[in-house]
Coordinates of C-alpha atoms in Angstrom, one line a residue:
Chain A
G1 CA 1.4 -20.3 -4.4
A2 CA -1.8 -18.4 -3.1
G3 CA -1.6 -15.2 -2.6
V4 CA -3.5 -12.8 -0.3
S5 CA -7.4 -13.7 -0.8
Q6 CA -10.0 -11.1 0.8
S7 CA -13.9 -11.3 1.3
P8 CA -16.2 -10.3 0.1
S9 CA -14.8 -8.7 -3.0
N10 CA -17.8 -5.5 -3.1
K11 CA -19.9 -4.9 -0.1
V12 CA -22.9 -2.1 -0.2
T13 CA -24.2 -1.3 3.2
E14 CA -26.6 0.9 5.0
K15 CA -25.4 3.9 6.9
G16 CA -25.5 3.1 10.6
K17 CA -25.1 -1.1 9.7
D18 CA -22.4 -2.6 10.6
V19 CA -20.1 -4.7 8.0
E20 CA -17.3 -7.4 8.9
L21 CA -14.4 -7.9 5.7
R22 CA -12.3 -10.6 6.1
C23 CA -8.3 -11.3 4.8
D24 CA -6.9 -14.9 4.5
P25 CA -2.9 -13.7 4.5
I26 CA 0.0 -15.7 2.9
S27 CA 0.4 -19.7 4.3
G28 CA 3.4 -18.7 7.2
H29 CA 3.2 -14.9 7.2
T30 CA 2.9 -14.2 10.5
A31 CA 2.7 -10.3 9.9
L32 CA -0.3 -8.9 8.9
Y33 CA -1.8 -5.2 7.6
W34 CA -4.9 -3.4 7.3
Y35 CA -4.8 -0.1 5.1
R36 CA -7.9 2.2 3.7
Q37 CA -8.0 3.0 0.1
S38 CA -9.8 6.2 -0.7
L39 CA -10.2 8.7 -2.9
G40 CA -9.5 11.6 -0.7
Q41 CA -7.2 10.1 1.8
G42 CA -5.0 8.1 -0.8
L43 CA -3.4 4.7 0.7
E44 CA -3.4 4.8 4.7
F45 CA -2.5 2.4 7.4
L46 CA -5.2 0.9 10.1
I47 CA -3.9 -1.6 11.8
Y48 CA -1.1 -4.2 12.1
F49 CA -0.9 -7.9 13.6
Q50 CA 2.2 -9.9 14.2
G51 CA 0.5 -13.3 15.3
N52 CA -2.5 -13.0 17.2
S53 CA -1.2 -9.3 18.7
A54 CA -1.8 -5.8 17.5
P55 CA 1.0 -3.8 18.7
D56 CA -0.2 -0.9 15.9
K57 CA -3.2 0.0 16.0
S58 CA -2.4 4.1 15.1
G59 CA -4.1 3.9 11.9
L60 CA -8.0 2.8 13.1
P61 CA -9.9 6.0 12.5
S62 CA -12.1 5.6 14.9
D63 CA -13.3 3.8 18.2
R64 CA -15.9 1.8 15.3
F65 CA -13.1 0.3 13.5
S66 CA -11.9 -2.6 15.2
A67 CA -10.2 -5.8 13.8
E68 CA -8.6 -9.6 14.9
R69 CA -6.8 -11.9 14.4
T70 CA -7.2 -15.7 14.7
G71 CA -4.6 -19.1 14.8
G72 CA -2.4 -16.3 13.3
S73 CA -3.8 -16.1 9.7
V74 CA -6.9 -15.5 9.7
S75 CA -8.6 -11.4 10.4
T76 CA -11.9 -9.5 10.2
L77 CA -11.9 -5.7 10.2
T78 CA -15.2 -4.8 11.8
I79 CA -16.4 -1.6 11.4
Q80 CA -19.8 -0.9 13.5
R81 CA -22.0 1.7 12.5
T82 CA -21.0 2.6 9.2
Q83 CA -20.9 6.3 8.3
Q84 CA -21.1 7.2 4.5
E85 CA -17.0 8.6 4.9
D86 CA -16.3 5.0 5.4
S87 CA -16.5 4.1 1.8
A88 CA -13.4 3.2 0.7
V89 CA -11.5 0.3 -0.8
Y90 CA -10.3 -2.2 2.1
L91 CA -6.7 -3.5 1.6
C92 CA -4.7 -6.5 3.6
A93 CA -1.5 -7.2 3.2
S94 CA 0.5 -9.5 4.4
S95 CA 4.6 -9.9 5.5
S96 CA 7.2 -13.1 6.1
Q97 CA 9.2 -12.3 9.1
G98 CA 12.1 -14.1 6.9
V99 CA 11.8 -10.9 4.2
I100 CA 11.5 -8.3 5.8
G101 CA 9.5 -5.3 4.7
E102 CA 8.0 -7.1 2.1
Q103 CA 4.4 -6.8 1.7
Y104 CA 1.8 -9.0 -0.2
F105 CA -1.7 -7.2 -1.1
G106 CA -4.9 -9.2 -1.4
P107 CA -7.4 -7.5 -4.5
G108 CA -9.3 -5.3 -1.4
T109 CA -13.2 -5.1 -0.9
R110 CA -14.9 -2.3 -2.2
L111 CA -17.2 -1.0 0.8
T112 CA -20.3 1.5 -0.1
V113 CA -22.2 2.5 2.4
T114 CA -24.8 4.4 1.2
Chain B
Q1 CA 8.0 14.4 9.6
Q2 CA 5.5 11.0 8.7
Q3 CA 4.4 12.0 4.7
V4 CA 6.3 10.6 1.5
K5 CA 5.5 12.8 -1.7
Q6 CA 5.0 12.2 -4.7
S7 CA 4.8 13.5 -8.5
P8 CA 3.4 14.2 -10.9
Q9 CA 0.1 13.2 -10.1
S10 CA -0.5 12.3 -13.7
L11 CA 2.7 11.1 -16.5
I12 CA 1.7 10.1 -20.1
V13 CA 4.0 9.3 -22.3
Q14 CA 5.0 7.3 -25.8
K15 CA 5.6 3.8 -26.2
G16 CA 8.6 3.1 -25.4
G17 CA 9.8 6.3 -24.1
I18 CA 11.4 6.7 -20.3
S19 CA 8.7 7.7 -17.7
I20 CA 10.2 8.8 -14.1
I21 CA 8.2 9.6 -11.5
N22 CA 10.0 10.8 -7.6
C23 CA 9.5 10.9 -4.1
A24 CA 10.9 12.5 -1.6
Y25 CA 11.0 12.2 2.4
E26 CA 11.6 13.6 5.6
N27 CA 11.9 11.4 7.8
T28 CA 15.7 10.0 7.9
A29 CA 14.7 7.0 10.0
F30 CA 13.4 4.9 6.5
D31 CA 15.0 2.5 5.8
Y32 CA 12.4 0.6 3.0
F33 CA 11.5 1.9 0.2
P34 CA 9.1 0.1 -2.2
W35 CA 7.9 0.6 -5.1
Y36 CA 3.4 -1.0 -5.7
Q37 CA 1.7 -0.3 -9.4
Q38 CA -1.6 -0.8 -9.2
F39 CA -4.1 -1.7 -11.9
P40 CA -8.1 -0.7 -11.8
G41 CA -10.3 -2.9 -9.8
K42 CA -6.8 -4.9 -8.3
G43 CA -4.3 -4.5 -5.0
P44 CA -1.2 -3.4 -5.1
A45 CA 1.5 -5.4 -6.9
L46 CA 5.0 -5.3 -5.0
L47 CA 7.1 -3.9 -8.5
I48 CA 10.9 -3.4 -6.7
A49 CA 12.2 -2.4 -3.7
I50 CA 15.6 -0.6 -2.4
R51 CA 17.4 -0.1 0.8
P52 CA 19.5 2.7 1.8
D53 CA 22.3 0.9 2.0
V54 CA 22.9 1.5 -2.5
S55 CA 22.5 4.4 -5.2
E56 CA 19.9 2.5 -7.7
K57 CA 17.9 -1.1 -8.1
K58 CA 17.5 -2.3 -11.7
E59 CA 14.6 -5.1 -12.4
G60 CA 14.0 -5.4 -16.4
R61 CA 12.7 -2.4 -17.5
F62 CA 12.1 -1.0 -14.0
T63 CA 14.9 0.5 -11.9
I64 CA 14.8 2.6 -8.7
S65 CA 17.2 5.6 -8.6
F66 CA 17.9 6.6 -4.3
N67 CA 19.7 10.1 -3.0
K68 CA 20.1 9.0 0.5
S69 CA 21.5 13.1 1.4
A70 CA 18.8 14.6 -0.6
K71 CA 16.3 12.2 1.0
Q72 CA 15.0 11.2 -2.4
F73 CA 14.1 7.8 -4.4
S74 CA 12.4 7.7 -8.8
L75 CA 11.0 4.7 -10.5
H76 CA 13.0 4.6 -14.4
I77 CA 10.5 2.5 -16.6
M78 CA 12.4 1.9 -20.1
D79 CA 11.2 1.7 -22.8
S80 CA 7.8 2.3 -21.1
Q81 CA 4.5 0.4 -22.8
P82 CA 0.9 0.3 -23.4
G83 CA 0.6 -2.8 -20.5
D84 CA 2.5 -0.8 -17.8
S85 CA -0.5 1.7 -17.8
A86 CA -1.5 1.7 -13.7
T87 CA -1.3 3.7 -11.0
Y88 CA 2.2 4.1 -9.6
F89 CA 2.8 4.2 -5.3
C90 CA 6.3 4.8 -3.7
A91 CA 6.0 4.2 -0.2
A92 CA 8.3 4.4 2.8
S93 CA 8.9 1.9 6.1
E94 CA 11.5 1.9 9.1
N95 CA 12.5 -0.1 11.5
S96 CA 10.4 0.3 14.2
G97 CA 9.0 -3.7 14.4
T98 CA 6.0 -2.9 12.8
Y99 CA 7.1 -1.7 9.1
K100 CA 3.9 -0.3 8.1
Y101 CA 4.4 1.5 4.6
I102 CA 3.8 5.7 4.3
F103 CA 2.6 5.7 0.9
G104 CA 3.0 8.8 -1.5
T105 CA -0.3 10.0 -3.1
G106 CA 0.0 7.7 -6.6
T107 CA 0.6 8.4 -9.9
R108 CA -1.1 7.6 -12.5
L109 CA 0.8 6.9 -15.5
K110 CA -0.8 6.6 -19.2
V111 CA 1.8 4.9 -22.2
L112 CA 0.4 5.7 -25.9
A113 CA 0.4 3.4 -28.1

């Protein structure tokens, strides 16, 4: 079946612009995660959704970062007023509550802020 | 407390050899320990995972060894192949309701032909 998909695969933006990154989880997966992968910080958790609610936003680095999920499916991560330190690969993962713990990752969106 | 320490940072192994990557943790509430394989330009792919009620899990050439008392776990790749050349991440999560992962820093493995 289809895996986790993310779009765009690459995004280059100017400092100060807003960007939206999209994640389509595996059909039927109720849990959705966003992670960030950068050279200096490794893979770090950003936010967790269960259905449409986000009970854990503890990894969002600043209030410029926000995310939403609609219909228990697609999620959008928005970064406002992008900074150069936001440059990273943003990864989305989804998980089925029937198999606790296993997360399946998408290919990521590589964000470059110039 | 939330860290997962991974070593080595990089590893070079001859074809047919055994690759060993180690991880250590402090948080005793962690109860799920997956290993991910990542090729350049791709997302991490789940390789194998273990829970603390067993000391070893084997899937094909990949084995996880788990030492609960030492709070350590390791990935062994038997008969390493050039196609195994990738970056490997260990991770841990706790049964807190979110199951978010805390990742190790990654090991870049190169298997020489």
